[in-house]
């Protein structure tokens, strides 16, 4: 269970860094006005000074078996720990069963109503590129990714090219 929690915190941290540095402004939100990102270097795995919101789509078990007793998708220990430790507010944009995930992602791409981060297949990625829904994050990655993430990325790239 601890490994799952560590992985969850790491993934959300990386997503937040990507979202946070993908443009010069935070997304306009009903939670308040936009804020400019500071020019000072940020700790990519540290707690954000100002709250950061990230919208995600979730695959859910319709039976609720993947949640602990008394928890909901909106209120659970993962979201609480991410908020307390990183100052990231994880918002549920949509939730869908595993069987309907591909269709939901296709609909999100077609309507340009996308979560801040999601995993897509090659066909979906190509559609997003054609629709102009992908942003080049090279600069954000180079300036903000931790050495561990860069090392991992290089290892994955090497594996891919040496297949």
mmCIF file with all atom_site columns, C-alpha atoms in Angstrom:
data_model
loop_
_atom_site.group_PDB
_atom_site.id
_atom_site.type_symbol
_atom_site.label_atom_id
_atom_site.label_alt_id
_atom_site.label_comp_id
_atom_site.label_asym_id
_atom_site.label_entity_id
_atom_site.label_seq_id
_atom_site.pdbx_PDB_ins_code
_atom_site.Cartn_x
_atom_site.Cartn_y
_atom_site.Cartn_z
_atom_site.occupancy
_atom_site.B_iso_or_equiv
_atom_site.pdbx_formal_charge
_atom_site.auth_seq_id
_atom_site.auth_comp_id
_atom_site.auth_asym_id
_atom_site.auth_atom_id
_atom_site.pdbx_PDB_model_num
ATOM 1   C CA . UNK A 1 1   ? 0.000   0.000  0.000   1.00 0.00 ? 1   UNK A CA 1
ATOM 2   C CA . UNK A 1 2   ? 2.899   2.370  0.741   1.00 0.00 ? 2   UNK A CA 1
ATOM 3   C CA . UNK A 1 3   ? 4.359   1.753  -2.733  1.00 0.00 ? 3   UNK A CA 1
ATOM 4   C CA . UNK A 1 4   ? 1.004   2.625  -4.278  1.00 0.00 ? 4   UNK A CA 1
ATOM 5   C CA . UNK A 1 5   ? 0.907   5.845  -2.240  1.00 0.00 ? 5   UNK A CA 1
ATOM 6   C CA . UNK A 1 6   ? 4.496   6.747  -3.222  1.00 0.00 ? 6   UNK A CA 1
ATOM 7   C CA . UNK A 1 7   ? 3.712   6.103  -6.877  1.00 0.00 ? 7   UNK A CA 1
ATOM 8   C CA . UNK A 1 8   ? 0.536   8.176  -6.682  1.00 0.00 ? 8   UNK A CA 1
ATOM 9   C CA . UNK A 1 9   ? 2.333   11.117 -5.069  1.00 0.00 ? 9   UNK A CA 1
ATOM 10  C CA . UNK A 1 10  ? 5.149   10.899 -7.640  1.00 0.00 ? 10  UNK A CA 1
ATOM 11  C CA . UNK A 1 11  ? 2.765   10.777 -10.601 1.00 0.00 ? 11  UNK A CA 1
ATOM 12  C CA . UNK A 1 12  ? 0.687   13.696 -9.362  1.00 0.00 ? 12  UNK A CA 1
ATOM 13  C CA . UNK A 1 13  ? 3.881   15.654 -8.600  1.00 0.00 ? 13  UNK A CA 1
ATOM 14  C CA . UNK A 1 14  ? 5.124   15.139 -12.127 1.00 0.00 ? 14  UNK A CA 1
ATOM 15  C CA . UNK A 1 15  ? 1.770   16.027 -13.605 1.00 0.00 ? 15  UNK A CA 1
ATOM 16  C CA . UNK A 1 16  ? 1.601   19.162 -11.485 1.00 0.00 ? 16  UNK A CA 1
ATOM 17  C CA . UNK A 1 17  ? 5.092   20.229 -12.540 1.00 0.00 ? 17  UNK A CA 1
ATOM 18  C CA . UNK A 1 18  ? 4.156   19.657 -16.167 1.00 0.00 ? 18  UNK A CA 1
ATOM 19  C CA . UNK A 1 19  ? 0.878   21.537 -15.870 1.00 0.00 ? 19  UNK A CA 1
ATOM 20  C CA . UNK A 1 20  ? 2.404   24.244 -13.714 1.00 0.00 ? 20  UNK A CA 1
ATOM 21  C CA . UNK A 1 21  ? 5.227   25.031 -16.129 1.00 0.00 ? 21  UNK A CA 1
ATOM 22  C CA . UNK A 1 22  ? 3.497   24.320 -19.436 1.00 0.00 ? 22  UNK A CA 1
ATOM 23  C CA . UNK A 1 23  ? 2.483   27.944 -19.928 1.00 0.00 ? 23  UNK A CA 1
ATOM 24  C CA . UNK A 1 24  ? 3.299   31.289 -18.329 1.00 0.00 ? 24  UNK A CA 1
ATOM 25  C CA . UNK A 1 25  ? -0.028  31.409 -16.480 1.00 0.00 ? 25  UNK A CA 1
ATOM 26  C CA . UNK A 1 26  ? -2.114  29.116 -14.337 1.00 0.00 ? 26  UNK A CA 1
ATOM 27  C CA . UNK A 1 27  ? -5.456  28.052 -15.811 1.00 0.00 ? 27  UNK A CA 1
ATOM 28  C CA . UNK A 1 28  ? -8.343  30.449 -15.184 1.00 0.00 ? 28  UNK A CA 1
ATOM 29  C CA . UNK A 1 29  ? -10.414 28.796 -12.513 1.00 0.00 ? 29  UNK A CA 1
ATOM 30  C CA . UNK A 1 30  ? -13.586 29.386 -10.553 1.00 0.00 ? 30  UNK A CA 1
ATOM 31  C CA . UNK A 1 31  ? -11.341 29.160 -7.473  1.00 0.00 ? 31  UNK A CA 1
ATOM 32  C CA . UNK A 1 32  ? -9.808  32.545 -8.193  1.00 0.00 ? 32  UNK A CA 1
ATOM 33  C CA . UNK A 1 33  ? -7.895  34.726 -10.647 1.00 0.00 ? 33  UNK A CA 1
ATOM 34  C CA . UNK A 1 34  ? -4.938  33.530 -12.667 1.00 0.00 ? 34  UNK A CA 1
ATOM 35  C CA . UNK A 1 35  ? -1.466  33.937 -11.207 1.00 0.00 ? 35  UNK A CA 1
ATOM 36  C CA . UNK A 1 36  ? 1.813   34.273 -13.015 1.00 0.00 ? 36  UNK A CA 1
ATOM 37  C CA . UNK A 1 37  ? 4.502   31.714 -12.369 1.00 0.00 ? 37  UNK A CA 1
ATOM 38  C CA . UNK A 1 38  ? 7.529   32.994 -10.540 1.00 0.00 ? 38  UNK A CA 1
ATOM 39  C CA . UNK A 1 39  ? 10.811  33.262 -12.394 1.00 0.00 ? 39  UNK A CA 1
ATOM 40  C CA . UNK A 1 40  ? 12.614  31.617 -9.488  1.00 0.00 ? 40  UNK A CA 1
ATOM 41  C CA . UNK A 1 41  ? 13.534  27.953 -9.707  1.00 0.00 ? 41  UNK A CA 1
ATOM 42  C CA . UNK A 1 42  ? 11.063  25.651 -8.001  1.00 0.00 ? 42  UNK A CA 1
ATOM 43  C CA . UNK A 1 43  ? 11.717  22.331 -6.322  1.00 0.00 ? 43  UNK A CA 1
ATOM 44  C CA . UNK A 1 44  ? 9.885   19.962 -8.704  1.00 0.00 ? 44  UNK A CA 1
ATOM 45  C CA . UNK A 1 45  ? 9.072   17.560 -5.876  1.00 0.00 ? 45  UNK A CA 1
ATOM 46  C CA . UNK A 1 46  ? 8.472   20.170 -3.191  1.00 0.00 ? 46  UNK A CA 1
ATOM 47  C CA . UNK A 1 47  ? 5.311   21.729 -1.854  1.00 0.00 ? 47  UNK A CA 1
ATOM 48  C CA . UNK A 1 48  ? 3.952   24.591 -3.943  1.00 0.00 ? 48  UNK A CA 1
ATOM 49  C CA . UNK A 1 49  ? 3.748   27.963 -2.224  1.00 0.00 ? 49  UNK A CA 1
ATOM 50  C CA . UNK A 1 50  ? 0.401   28.740 -3.866  1.00 0.00 ? 50  UNK A CA 1
ATOM 51  C CA . UNK A 1 51  ? -2.291  26.106 -4.407  1.00 0.00 ? 51  UNK A CA 1
ATOM 52  C CA . UNK A 1 52  ? -2.164  24.322 -7.746  1.00 0.00 ? 52  UNK A CA 1
ATOM 53  C CA . UNK A 1 53  ? -5.271  22.710 -9.229  1.00 0.00 ? 53  UNK A CA 1
ATOM 54  C CA . UNK A 1 54  ? -5.098  19.759 -11.573 1.00 0.00 ? 54  UNK A CA 1
ATOM 55  C CA . UNK A 1 55  ? -8.082  18.192 -13.341 1.00 0.00 ? 55  UNK A CA 1
ATOM 56  C CA . UNK A 1 56  ? -7.962  14.439 -13.920 1.00 0.00 ? 56  UNK A CA 1
ATOM 57  C CA . UNK A 1 57  ? -10.224 11.759 -15.322 1.00 0.00 ? 57  UNK A CA 1
ATOM 58  C CA . UNK A 1 58  ? -10.520 8.604  -13.265 1.00 0.00 ? 58  UNK A CA 1
ATOM 59  C CA . UNK A 1 59  ? -11.130 4.968  -14.028 1.00 0.00 ? 59  UNK A CA 1
ATOM 60  C CA . UNK A 1 60  ? -13.416 3.713  -11.304 1.00 0.00 ? 60  UNK A CA 1
ATOM 61  C CA . UNK A 1 61  ? -14.716 0.364  -10.210 1.00 0.00 ? 61  UNK A CA 1
ATOM 62  C CA . UNK A 1 62  ? -18.517 0.757  -10.321 1.00 0.00 ? 62  UNK A CA 1
ATOM 63  C CA . UNK A 1 63  ? -18.766 -1.420 -7.201  1.00 0.00 ? 63  UNK A CA 1
ATOM 64  C CA . UNK A 1 64  ? -16.551 0.966  -5.215  1.00 0.00 ? 64  UNK A CA 1
ATOM 65  C CA . UNK A 1 65  ? -14.233 -1.900 -4.270  1.00 0.00 ? 65  UNK A CA 1
ATOM 66  C CA . UNK A 1 66  ? -11.165 0.230  -5.013  1.00 0.00 ? 66  UNK A CA 1
ATOM 67  C CA . UNK A 1 67  ? -11.946 2.711  -2.203  1.00 0.00 ? 67  UNK A CA 1
ATOM 68  C CA . UNK A 1 68  ? -11.499 2.278  1.533   1.00 0.00 ? 68  UNK A CA 1
ATOM 69  C CA . UNK A 1 69  ? -14.583 2.307  3.755   1.00 0.00 ? 69  UNK A CA 1
ATOM 70  C CA . UNK A 1 70  ? -16.029 5.810  4.086   1.00 0.00 ? 70  UNK A CA 1
ATOM 71  C CA . UNK A 1 71  ? -13.972 7.268  1.228   1.00 0.00 ? 71  UNK A CA 1
ATOM 72  C CA . UNK A 1 72  ? -15.225 8.683  -2.050  1.00 0.00 ? 72  UNK A CA 1
ATOM 73  C CA . UNK A 1 73  ? -13.468 9.688  -5.232  1.00 0.00 ? 73  UNK A CA 1
ATOM 74  C CA . UNK A 1 74  ? -13.797 13.309 -4.096  1.00 0.00 ? 74  UNK A CA 1
ATOM 75  C CA . UNK A 1 75  ? -12.638 12.732 -0.517  1.00 0.00 ? 75  UNK A CA 1
ATOM 76  C CA . UNK A 1 76  ? -9.994  10.093 0.140   1.00 0.00 ? 76  UNK A CA 1
ATOM 77  C CA . UNK A 1 77  ? -6.580  9.683  1.745   1.00 0.00 ? 77  UNK A CA 1
ATOM 78  C CA . UNK A 1 78  ? -4.686  10.118 -1.564  1.00 0.00 ? 78  UNK A CA 1
ATOM 79  C CA . UNK A 1 79  ? -6.199  13.508 -2.344  1.00 0.00 ? 79  UNK A CA 1
ATOM 80  C CA . UNK A 1 80  ? -5.755  14.594 1.278   1.00 0.00 ? 80  UNK A CA 1
ATOM 81  C CA . UNK A 1 81  ? -2.070  13.603 1.345   1.00 0.00 ? 81  UNK A CA 1
ATOM 82  C CA . UNK A 1 82  ? -1.380  15.221 -2.025  1.00 0.00 ? 82  UNK A CA 1
ATOM 83  C CA . UNK A 1 83  ? -3.028  18.453 -0.832  1.00 0.00 ? 83  UNK A CA 1
ATOM 84  C CA . UNK A 1 84  ? -1.191  18.448 2.509   1.00 0.00 ? 84  UNK A CA 1
ATOM 85  C CA . UNK A 1 85  ? 2.242   17.468 1.179   1.00 0.00 ? 85  UNK A CA 1
ATOM 86  C CA . UNK A 1 86  ? 2.287   19.231 -2.202  1.00 0.00 ? 86  UNK A CA 1
ATOM 87  C CA . UNK A 1 87  ? -0.479  21.883 -2.043  1.00 0.00 ? 87  UNK A CA 1
ATOM 88  C CA . UNK A 1 88  ? -2.081  20.335 -5.135  1.00 0.00 ? 88  UNK A CA 1
ATOM 89  C CA . UNK A 1 89  ? -5.862  20.209 -5.374  1.00 0.00 ? 89  UNK A CA 1
ATOM 90  C CA . UNK A 1 90  ? -6.766  17.153 -7.468  1.00 0.00 ? 90  UNK A CA 1
ATOM 91  C CA . UNK A 1 91  ? -10.143 17.746 -9.109  1.00 0.00 ? 91  UNK A CA 1
ATOM 92  C CA . UNK A 1 92  ? -12.228 15.018 -10.731 1.00 0.00 ? 92  UNK A CA 1
ATOM 93  C CA . UNK A 1 93  ? -13.121 16.134 -14.260 1.00 0.00 ? 93  UNK A CA 1
ATOM 94  C CA . UNK A 1 94  ? -14.857 12.846 -15.057 1.00 0.00 ? 94  UNK A CA 1
ATOM 95  C CA . UNK A 1 95  ? -15.025 9.252  -13.942 1.00 0.00 ? 95  UNK A CA 1
ATOM 96  C CA . UNK A 1 96  ? -15.635 6.215  -16.078 1.00 0.00 ? 96  UNK A CA 1
ATOM 97  C CA . UNK A 1 97  ? -15.489 2.437  -15.863 1.00 0.00 ? 97  UNK A CA 1
ATOM 98  C CA . UNK A 1 98  ? -12.464 0.661  -17.313 1.00 0.00 ? 98  UNK A CA 1
ATOM 99  C CA . UNK A 1 99  ? -14.604 -0.733 -20.130 1.00 0.00 ? 99  UNK A CA 1
ATOM 100 C CA . UNK A 1 100 ? -15.632 2.776  -21.270 1.00 0.00 ? 100 UNK A CA 1
ATOM 101 C CA . UNK A 1 101 ? -12.272 4.525  -20.854 1.00 0.00 ? 101 UNK A CA 1
ATOM 102 C CA . UNK A 1 102 ? -11.234 4.493  -24.517 1.00 0.00 ? 102 UNK A CA 1
ATOM 103 C CA . UNK A 1 103 ? -14.562 5.931  -25.626 1.00 0.00 ? 103 UNK A CA 1
ATOM 104 C CA . UNK A 1 104 ? -14.432 8.641  -22.927 1.00 0.00 ? 104 UNK A CA 1
ATOM 105 C CA . UNK A 1 105 ? -10.904 9.669  -23.949 1.00 0.00 ? 105 UNK A CA 1
ATOM 106 C CA . UNK A 1 106 ? -11.957 9.794  -27.614 1.00 0.00 ? 106 UNK A CA 1
ATOM 107 C CA . UNK A 1 107 ? -14.916 12.018 -26.657 1.00 0.00 ? 107 UNK A CA 1
ATOM 108 C CA . UNK A 1 108 ? -12.687 14.290 -24.560 1.00 0.00 ? 108 UNK A CA 1
ATOM 109 C CA . UNK A 1 109 ? -10.258 14.667 -27.481 1.00 0.00 ? 109 UNK A CA 1
ATOM 110 C CA . UNK A 1 110 ? -13.039 15.345 -29.997 1.00 0.00 ? 110 UNK A CA 1
ATOM 111 C CA . UNK A 1 111 ? -14.680 17.964 -27.762 1.00 0.00 ? 111 UNK A CA 1
ATOM 112 C CA . UNK A 1 112 ? -11.353 19.500 -26.632 1.00 0.00 ? 112 UNK A CA 1
ATOM 113 C CA . UNK A 1 113 ? -12.560 19.145 -23.027 1.00 0.00 ? 113 UNK A CA 1
ATOM 114 C CA . UNK A 1 114 ? -9.428  17.463 -21.738 1.00 0.00 ? 114 UNK A CA 1
ATOM 115 C CA . UNK A 1 115 ? -8.124  16.678 -18.291 1.00 0.00 ? 115 UNK A CA 1
ATOM 116 C CA . UNK A 1 116 ? -4.782  18.288 -17.491 1.00 0.00 ? 116 UNK A CA 1
ATOM 117 C CA . UNK A 1 117 ? -3.117  14.883 -17.878 1.00 0.00 ? 117 UNK A CA 1
ATOM 118 C CA . UNK A 1 118 ? -4.140  11.468 -19.161 1.00 0.00 ? 118 UNK A CA 1
ATOM 119 C CA . UNK A 1 119 ? -2.651  8.380  -20.733 1.00 0.00 ? 119 UNK A CA 1
ATOM 120 C CA . UNK A 1 120 ? -3.543  7.896  -24.377 1.00 0.00 ? 120 UNK A CA 1
ATOM 121 C CA . UNK A 1 121 ? -2.699  5.382  -27.092 1.00 0.00 ? 121 UNK A CA 1
ATOM 122 C CA . UNK A 1 122 ? -0.850  6.243  -30.317 1.00 0.00 ? 122 UNK A CA 1
ATOM 123 C CA . UNK A 1 123 ? -4.034  6.829  -32.345 1.00 0.00 ? 123 UNK A CA 1
ATOM 124 C CA . UNK A 1 124 ? -5.411  9.178  -29.683 1.00 0.00 ? 124 UNK A CA 1
ATOM 125 C CA . UNK A 1 125 ? -2.069  10.993 -29.467 1.00 0.00 ? 125 UNK A CA 1
ATOM 126 C CA . UNK A 1 126 ? -2.065  11.515 -33.235 1.00 0.00 ? 126 UNK A CA 1
ATOM 127 C CA . UNK A 1 127 ? -5.598  12.955 -33.025 1.00 0.00 ? 127 UNK A CA 1
ATOM 128 C CA . UNK A 1 128 ? -4.521  15.314 -30.249 1.00 0.00 ? 128 UNK A CA 1
ATOM 129 C CA . UNK A 1 129 ? -1.535  16.479 -32.305 1.00 0.00 ? 129 UNK A CA 1
ATOM 130 C CA . UNK A 1 130 ? -3.756  17.142 -35.342 1.00 0.00 ? 130 UNK A CA 1
ATOM 131 C CA . UNK A 1 131 ? -6.205  19.079 -33.147 1.00 0.00 ? 131 UNK A CA 1
ATOM 132 C CA . UNK A 1 132 ? -3.429  21.222 -31.635 1.00 0.00 ? 132 UNK A CA 1
ATOM 133 C CA . UNK A 1 133 ? -4.092  19.843 -28.142 1.00 0.00 ? 133 UNK A CA 1
ATOM 134 C CA . UNK A 1 134 ? -0.462  18.973 -27.353 1.00 0.00 ? 134 UNK A CA 1
ATOM 135 C CA . UNK A 1 135 ? 2.060   21.460 -26.011 1.00 0.00 ? 135 UNK A CA 1
ATOM 136 C CA . UNK A 1 136 ? 5.835   21.105 -26.238 1.00 0.00 ? 136 UNK A CA 1
ATOM 137 C CA . UNK A 1 137 ? 7.086   20.782 -22.658 1.00 0.00 ? 137 UNK A CA 1
ATOM 138 C CA . UNK A 1 138 ? 10.787  20.437 -23.484 1.00 0.00 ? 138 UNK A CA 1
ATOM 139 C CA . UNK A 1 139 ? 11.710  23.711 -21.780 1.00 0.00 ? 139 UNK A CA 1
ATOM 140 C CA . UNK A 1 140 ? 9.668   22.890 -18.671 1.00 0.00 ? 140 UNK A CA 1
ATOM 141 C CA . UNK A 1 141 ? 11.187  19.408 -18.525 1.00 0.00 ? 141 UNK A CA 1
ATOM 142 C CA . UNK A 1 142 ? 14.739  20.705 -18.929 1.00 0.00 ? 142 UNK A CA 1
ATOM 143 C CA . UNK A 1 143 ? 14.319  23.377 -16.253 1.00 0.00 ? 143 UNK A CA 1
ATOM 144 C CA . UNK A 1 144 ? 12.132  21.545 -13.755 1.00 0.00 ? 144 UNK A CA 1
ATOM 145 C CA . UNK A 1 145 ? 12.451  17.750 -13.941 1.00 0.00 ? 145 UNK A CA 1
ATOM 146 C CA . UNK A 1 146 ? 14.448  16.202 -11.123 1.00 0.00 ? 146 UNK A CA 1
ATOM 147 C CA . UNK A 1 147 ? 17.674  14.312 -11.914 1.00 0.00 ? 147 UNK A CA 1
ATOM 148 C CA . UNK A 1 148 ? 15.882  11.062 -11.020 1.00 0.00 ? 148 UNK A CA 1
ATOM 149 C CA . UNK A 1 149 ? 13.120  11.712 -13.556 1.00 0.00 ? 149 UNK A CA 1
ATOM 150 C CA . UNK A 1 150 ? 15.647  12.657 -16.238 1.00 0.00 ? 150 UNK A CA 1
ATOM 151 C CA . UNK A 1 151 ? 17.639  9.500  -15.538 1.00 0.00 ? 151 UNK A CA 1
ATOM 152 C CA . UNK A 1 152 ? 14.473  7.406  -15.758 1.00 0.00 ? 152 UNK A CA 1
ATOM 153 C CA . UNK A 1 153 ? 13.404  9.121  -18.978 1.00 0.00 ? 153 UNK A CA 1
ATOM 154 C CA . UNK A 1 154 ? 16.787  8.485  -20.573 1.00 0.00 ? 154 UNK A CA 1
ATOM 155 C CA . UNK A 1 155 ? 16.625  4.821  -19.565 1.00 0.00 ? 155 UNK A CA 1
ATOM 156 C CA . UNK A 1 156 ? 13.163  4.486  -21.103 1.00 0.00 ? 156 UNK A CA 1
ATOM 157 C CA . UNK A 1 157 ? 14.239  6.244  -24.284 1.00 0.00 ? 157 UNK A CA 1
ATOM 158 C CA . UNK A 1 158 ? 17.316  4.024  -24.578 1.00 0.00 ? 158 UNK A CA 1
ATOM 159 C CA . UNK A 1 159 ? 15.137  0.947  -24.138 1.00 0.00 ? 159 UNK A CA 1
ATOM 160 C CA . UNK A 1 160 ? 12.705  2.164  -26.787 1.00 0.00 ? 160 UNK A CA 1
ATOM 161 C CA . UNK A 1 161 ? 15.384  2.891  -29.381 1.00 0.00 ? 161 UNK A CA 1
ATOM 162 C CA . UNK A 1 162 ? 17.304  -0.320 -28.704 1.00 0.00 ? 162 UNK A CA 1
ATOM 163 C CA . UNK A 1 163 ? 14.315  -2.651 -29.191 1.00 0.00 ? 163 UNK A CA 1
#
